[in-house]
């Protein structure tokens, strides 16, 4: 299910190991990678992925900073899936524009928000969401850093599903 430091798991890895579900820091995973490793689902900083890349690598789904992709472009380019920086898109908007798919910086969206706004899918930094929160807000799905969630919390808050660091949870 979950490994807090350095072990393989099908569910989640908090620091540096492969996982099919989520990796918080630098390991391959099919689900999510918080910092720098390949994944089929999501990458927060800098590695290839079929799903989402938050910073600087190719991806079929989403790129947060500066790389072409079939799904999302991180910096100022239109895309069918997602735009990380300042352009409207049916899928994602990177900075300050509503979208049905994803918002990288500060706007509501039904899909994903990387930095600071409500969303049903994912929030990167500090906002409520039904899907995932990368840093510090309530969510039903996953929280990477410090807030309540029904699914997973990577650092220090209650969760019904999983908590990586020092908080109550019904799951792990």
PDB file of C-alpha atoms in Angstrom:
ATOM      1  CA  UNK A   1       0.000   0.000   0.000  1.00  0.00           C
ATOM      2  CA  UNK A   2       2.361   2.694   1.215  1.00  0.00           C
ATOM      3  CA  UNK A   3       6.032   3.149   1.873  1.00  0.00           C
ATOM      4  CA  UNK A   4       7.241   6.141   3.801  1.00  0.00           C
ATOM      5  CA  UNK A   5      10.869   5.970   2.850  1.00  0.00           C
ATOM      6  CA  UNK A   6      12.625   4.001   0.216  1.00  0.00           C
ATOM      7  CA  UNK A   7      10.551   0.908  -0.451  1.00  0.00           C
ATOM      8  CA  UNK A   8       8.623  -0.361  -3.423  1.00  0.00           C
ATOM      9  CA  UNK A   9       4.868  -0.323  -3.256  1.00  0.00           C
ATOM     10  CA  UNK A  10       1.873  -0.551  -5.512  1.00  0.00           C
ATOM     11  CA  UNK A  11       0.096   2.259  -3.759  1.00  0.00           C
ATOM     12  CA  UNK A  12       2.276   5.173  -2.665  1.00  0.00           C
ATOM     13  CA  UNK A  13       5.891   6.027  -1.978  1.00  0.00           C
ATOM     14  CA  UNK A  14       6.791   9.089   0.027  1.00  0.00           C
ATOM     15  CA  UNK A  15      10.469   9.225  -0.675  1.00  0.00           C
ATOM     16  CA  UNK A  16      12.384   7.773  -3.505  1.00  0.00           C
ATOM     17  CA  UNK A  17      10.952   4.404  -4.502  1.00  0.00           C
ATOM     18  CA  UNK A  18       8.923   2.948  -7.312  1.00  0.00           C
ATOM     19  CA  UNK A  19       5.184   2.843  -6.925  1.00  0.00           C
ATOM     20  CA  UNK A  20       2.199   2.208  -9.138  1.00  0.00           C
ATOM     21  CA  UNK A  21       0.089   4.732  -7.327  1.00  0.00           C
ATOM     22  CA  UNK A  22       1.980   7.819  -6.155  1.00  0.00           C
ATOM     23  CA  UNK A  23       5.541   8.906  -5.509  1.00  0.00           C
ATOM     24  CA  UNK A  24       6.265  12.034  -3.559  1.00  0.00           C
ATOM     25  CA  UNK A  25       9.907  12.262  -4.349  1.00  0.00           C
ATOM     26  CA  UNK A  26      11.788  11.080  -7.360  1.00  0.00           C
ATOM     27  CA  UNK A  27      10.791   7.537  -8.183  1.00  0.00           C
ATOM     28  CA  UNK A  28       9.007   5.897 -11.069  1.00  0.00           C
ATOM     29  CA  UNK A  29       5.315   5.243 -10.723  1.00  0.00           C
ATOM     30  CA  UNK A  30       2.273   4.658 -12.850  1.00  0.00           C
ATOM     31  CA  UNK A  31       0.165   7.022 -10.810  1.00  0.00           C
ATOM     32  CA  UNK A  32       1.893  10.176  -9.572  1.00  0.00           C
ATOM     33  CA  UNK A  33       5.393  11.497  -8.995  1.00  0.00           C
ATOM     34  CA  UNK A  34       5.961  14.546  -6.841  1.00  0.00           C
ATOM     35  CA  UNK A  35       9.514  15.217  -7.835  1.00  0.00           C
ATOM     36  CA  UNK A  36      11.376  14.143 -10.858  1.00  0.00           C
ATOM     37  CA  UNK A  37      10.594  10.597 -12.000  1.00  0.00           C
ATOM     38  CA  UNK A  38       8.775   8.976 -14.862  1.00  0.00           C
ATOM     39  CA  UNK A  39       5.163   8.047 -14.401  1.00  0.00           C
ATOM     40  CA  UNK A  40       2.121   7.218 -16.437  1.00  0.00           C
ATOM     41  CA  UNK A  41      -0.118   9.354 -14.303  1.00  0.00           C
ATOM     42  CA  UNK A  42       1.390  12.588 -12.980  1.00  0.00           C
ATOM     43  CA  UNK A  43       4.782  14.174 -12.410  1.00  0.00           C
ATOM     44  CA  UNK A  44       5.152  17.210 -10.217  1.00  0.00           C
ATOM     45  CA  UNK A  45       8.627  18.168 -11.166  1.00  0.00           C
ATOM     46  CA  UNK A  46      10.565  17.305 -14.211  1.00  0.00           C
ATOM     47  CA  UNK A  47      10.186  13.800 -15.646  1.00  0.00           C
ATOM     48  CA  UNK A  48       8.440  12.200 -18.565  1.00  0.00           C
ATOM     49  CA  UNK A  49       4.942  10.961 -18.028  1.00  0.00           C
ATOM     50  CA  UNK A  50       1.931   9.906 -20.008  1.00  0.00           C
ATOM     51  CA  UNK A  51      -0.417  11.758 -17.727  1.00  0.00           C
ATOM     52  CA  UNK A  52       0.903  15.026 -16.299  1.00  0.00           C
ATOM     53  CA  UNK A  53       4.186  16.855 -15.822  1.00  0.00           C
ATOM     54  CA  UNK A  54       4.354  19.839 -13.533  1.00  0.00           C
ATOM     55  CA  UNK A  55       7.784  21.072 -14.434  1.00  0.00           C
ATOM     56  CA  UNK A  56       9.695  20.733 -17.579  1.00  0.00           C
ATOM     57  CA  UNK A  57       9.337  17.318 -19.212  1.00  0.00           C
ATOM     58  CA  UNK A  58       7.439  15.876 -22.103  1.00  0.00           C
ATOM     59  CA  UNK A  59       4.115  14.288 -21.392  1.00  0.00           C
ATOM     60  CA  UNK A  60       1.178  12.992 -23.341  1.00  0.00           C
ATOM     61  CA  UNK A  61      -1.183  14.443 -20.801  1.00  0.00           C
ATOM     62  CA  UNK A  62       0.113  17.656 -19.207  1.00  0.00           C
ATOM     63  CA  UNK A  63       3.274  19.724 -18.949  1.00  0.00           C
ATOM     64  CA  UNK A  64       3.546  22.460 -16.380  1.00  0.00           C
ATOM     65  CA  UNK A  65       6.656  24.181 -17.553  1.00  0.00           C
ATOM     66  CA  UNK A  66       8.001  24.552 -20.959  1.00  0.00           C
ATOM     67  CA  UNK A  67       7.654  21.328 -22.963  1.00  0.00           C
ATOM     68  CA  UNK A  68       5.457  20.376 -25.863  1.00  0.00           C
ATOM     69  CA  UNK A  69       2.861  17.725 -25.260  1.00  0.00           C
ATOM     70  CA  UNK A  70      -0.231  16.291 -26.831  1.00  0.00           C
ATOM     71  CA  UNK A  71      -2.234  17.113 -23.758  1.00  0.00           C
ATOM     72  CA  UNK A  72      -0.860  20.253 -22.133  1.00  0.00           C
ATOM     73  CA  UNK A  73       1.713  22.967 -22.661  1.00  0.00           C
ATOM     74  CA  UNK A  74       3.257  24.514 -19.583  1.00  0.00           C
ATOM     75  CA  UNK A  75       4.274  27.861 -20.896  1.00  0.00           C
ATOM     76  CA  UNK A  76       2.158  29.937 -23.156  1.00  0.00           C
ATOM     77  CA  UNK A  77       1.057  27.587 -25.911  1.00  0.00           C
ATOM     78  CA  UNK A  78      -2.320  26.349 -26.859  1.00  0.00           C
ATOM     79  CA  UNK A  79      -3.128  22.706 -26.460  1.00  0.00           C
ATOM     80  CA  UNK A  80      -6.075  20.389 -26.731  1.00  0.00           C
ATOM     81  CA  UNK A  81      -5.655  19.178 -23.221  1.00  0.00           C
ATOM     82  CA  UNK A  82      -4.064  21.712 -20.917  1.00  0.00           C
ATOM     83  CA  UNK A  83      -2.284  25.063 -20.809  1.00  0.00           C
ATOM     84  CA  UNK A  84      -0.030  25.857 -17.892  1.00  0.00           C
ATOM     85  CA  UNK A  85       0.637  29.489 -18.430  1.00  0.00           C
ATOM     86  CA  UNK A  86      -1.968  31.956 -19.384  1.00  0.00           C
ATOM     87  CA  UNK A  87      -3.893  30.472 -22.296  1.00  0.00           C
ATOM     88  CA  UNK A  88      -7.373  29.131 -22.362  1.00  0.00           C
ATOM     89  CA  UNK A  89      -7.892  25.475 -23.053  1.00  0.00           C
ATOM     90  CA  UNK A  90     -10.724  23.014 -22.872  1.00  0.00           C
ATOM     91  CA  UNK A  91      -8.538  20.852 -20.701  1.00  0.00           C
ATOM     92  CA  UNK A  92      -6.292  22.957 -18.504  1.00  0.00           C
ATOM     93  CA  UNK A  93      -5.223  26.533 -17.871  1.00  0.00           C
ATOM     94  CA  UNK A  94      -1.896  27.247 -16.205  1.00  0.00           C
ATOM     95  CA  UNK A  95      -2.383  30.715 -14.876  1.00  0.00           C
ATOM     96  CA  UNK A  96      -5.567  32.411 -13.905  1.00  0.00           C
ATOM     97  CA  UNK A  97      -8.157  31.106 -16.338  1.00  0.00           C
ATOM     98  CA  UNK A  98     -11.070  28.824 -15.784  1.00  0.00           C
ATOM     99  CA  UNK A  99     -11.065  25.449 -17.445  1.00  0.00           C
ATOM    100  CA  UNK A 100     -12.821  22.143 -17.217  1.00  0.00           C
ATOM    101  CA  UNK A 101      -9.629  20.158 -17.073  1.00  0.00           C
ATOM    102  CA  UNK A 102      -6.781  21.631 -15.072  1.00  0.00           C
ATOM    103  CA  UNK A 103      -5.458  24.915 -13.713  1.00  0.00           C
ATOM    104  CA  UNK A 104      -1.808  25.287 -12.819  1.00  0.00           C
ATOM    105  CA  UNK A 105      -1.994  28.555 -11.016  1.00  0.00           C
ATOM    106  CA  UNK A 106      -4.878  29.874  -9.030  1.00  0.00           C
ATOM    107  CA  UNK A 107      -8.155  29.238 -10.844  1.00  0.00           C
ATOM    108  CA  UNK A 108     -11.111  26.996 -10.379  1.00  0.00           C
ATOM    109  CA  UNK A 109     -11.362  23.922 -12.526  1.00  0.00           C
ATOM    110  CA  UNK A 110     -13.138  20.616 -12.602  1.00  0.00           C
ATOM    111  CA  UNK A 111      -9.996  18.672 -13.288  1.00  0.00           C
ATOM    112  CA  UNK A 112      -6.832  19.861 -11.577  1.00  0.00           C
ATOM    113  CA  UNK A 113      -5.340  22.933  -9.920  1.00  0.00           C
ATOM    114  CA  UNK A 114      -1.642  23.098  -9.272  1.00  0.00           C
ATOM    115  CA  UNK A 115      -1.568  26.247  -7.273  1.00  0.00           C
ATOM    116  CA  UNK A 116      -4.228  27.519  -4.981  1.00  0.00           C
ATOM    117  CA  UNK A 117      -7.805  27.101  -6.252  1.00  0.00           C
ATOM    118  CA  UNK A 118     -10.696  24.784  -5.693  1.00  0.00           C
ATOM    119  CA  UNK A 119     -11.084  21.879  -8.057  1.00  0.00           C
ATOM    120  CA  UNK A 120     -12.687  18.483  -8.213  1.00  0.00           C
ATOM    121  CA  UNK A 121      -9.562  16.844  -9.527  1.00  0.00           C
ATOM    122  CA  UNK A 122      -6.271  18.091  -8.113  1.00  0.00           C
ATOM    123  CA  UNK A 123      -4.850  21.074  -6.272  1.00  0.00           C
ATOM    124  CA  UNK A 124      -1.145  21.786  -6.294  1.00  0.00           C
ATOM    125  CA  UNK A 125      -0.926  24.222  -3.480  1.00  0.00           C
ATOM    126  CA  UNK A 126      -3.354  24.901  -0.710  1.00  0.00           C
ATOM    127  CA  UNK A 127      -6.941  24.646  -1.953  1.00  0.00           C
ATOM    128  CA  UNK A 128      -9.848  22.339  -1.454  1.00  0.00           C
ATOM    129  CA  UNK A 129     -10.448  19.639  -4.006  1.00  0.00           C
ATOM    130  CA  UNK A 130     -12.283  16.382  -4.348  1.00  0.00           C
ATOM    131  CA  UNK A 131      -9.416  14.668  -6.077  1.00  0.00           C
ATOM    132  CA  UNK A 132      -5.916  15.613  -4.991  1.00  0.00           C
ATOM    133  CA  UNK A 133      -4.091  18.367  -3.140  1.00  0.00           C
ATOM    134  CA  UNK A 134      -0.373  18.755  -3.516  1.00  0.00           C
ATOM    135  CA  UNK A 135       0.167  21.155  -0.714  1.00  0.00           C
ATOM    136  CA  UNK A 136      -1.948  21.767   2.304  1.00  0.00           C
ATOM    137  CA  UNK A 137      -5.733  21.759   1.788  1.00  0.00           C
ATOM    138  CA  UNK A 138      -8.659  19.484   2.344  1.00  0.00           C
ATOM    139  CA  UNK A 139      -9.465  16.970  -0.329  1.00  0.00           C
ATOM    140  CA  UNK A 140     -11.342  13.738  -0.762  1.00  0.00           C
ATOM    141  CA  UNK A 141      -8.657  12.137  -2.844  1.00  0.00           C
ATOM    142  CA  UNK A 142      -5.058  12.931  -1.958  1.00  0.00           C
ATOM    143  CA  UNK A 143      -3.057  15.548  -0.096  1.00  0.00           C
ATOM    144  CA  UNK A 144       0.663  15.789  -0.533  1.00  0.00           C
ATOM    145  CA  UNK A 145       1.348  18.224   2.217  1.00  0.00           C
ATOM    146  CA  UNK A 146      -0.531  18.727   5.412  1.00  0.00           C
ATOM    147  CA  UNK A 147      -4.341  18.834   5.146  1.00  0.00           C
ATOM    148  CA  UNK A 148      -7.290  16.588   5.769  1.00  0.00           C
ATOM    149  CA  UNK A 149      -8.325  14.196   3.060  1.00  0.00           C
ATOM    150  CA  UNK A 150     -10.323  11.042   2.635  1.00  0.00           C
ATOM    151  CA  UNK A 151      -7.786   9.471   0.350  1.00  0.00           C
ATOM    152  CA  UNK A 152      -4.148  10.170   1.143  1.00  0.00           C
ATOM    153  CA  UNK A 153      -1.975  12.649   2.998  1.00  0.00           C
ATOM    154  CA  UNK A 154       1.726  12.810   2.378  1.00  0.00           C
ATOM    155  CA  UNK A 155       2.656  15.058   5.196  1.00  0.00           C
ATOM    156  CA  UNK A 156       1.024  15.426   8.537  1.00  0.00           C
ATOM    157  CA  UNK A 157      -2.790  15.542   8.412  1.00  0.00           C
ATOM    158  CA  UNK A 158      -5.718  13.291   9.058  1.00  0.00           C
ATOM    159  CA  UNK A 159      -6.963  11.116   6.255  1.00  0.00           C
ATOM    160  CA  UNK A 160      -9.402   8.276   5.864  1.00  0.00           C
ATOM    161  CA  UNK A 161      -7.199   6.567   3.343  1.00  0.00           C
ATOM    162  CA  UNK A 162      -3.500   7.001   3.990  1.00  0.00           C
ATOM    163  CA  UNK A 163      -1.111   9.275   5.853  1.00  0.00           C
ATOM    164  CA  UNK A 164       2.582   9.336   5.125  1.00  0.00           C
ATOM    165  CA  UNK A 165       3.746  11.289   8.064  1.00  0.00           C
ATOM    166  CA  UNK A 166       2.458  11.191  11.588  1.00  0.00           C
ATOM    167  CA  UNK A 167      -1.285  11.637  11.372  1.00  0.00           C
ATOM    168  CA  UNK A 168      -4.307   9.528  12.056  1.00  0.00           C
ATOM    169  CA  UNK A 169      -5.918   7.622   9.245  1.00  0.00           C
ATOM    170  CA  UNK A 170      -8.368   4.810   8.757  1.00  0.00           C
ATOM    171  CA  UNK A 171      -6.308   3.240   6.015  1.00  0.00           C
ATOM    172  CA  UNK A 172      -2.673   3.134   7.087  1.00  0.00           C
TER     173      UNK A 172
END
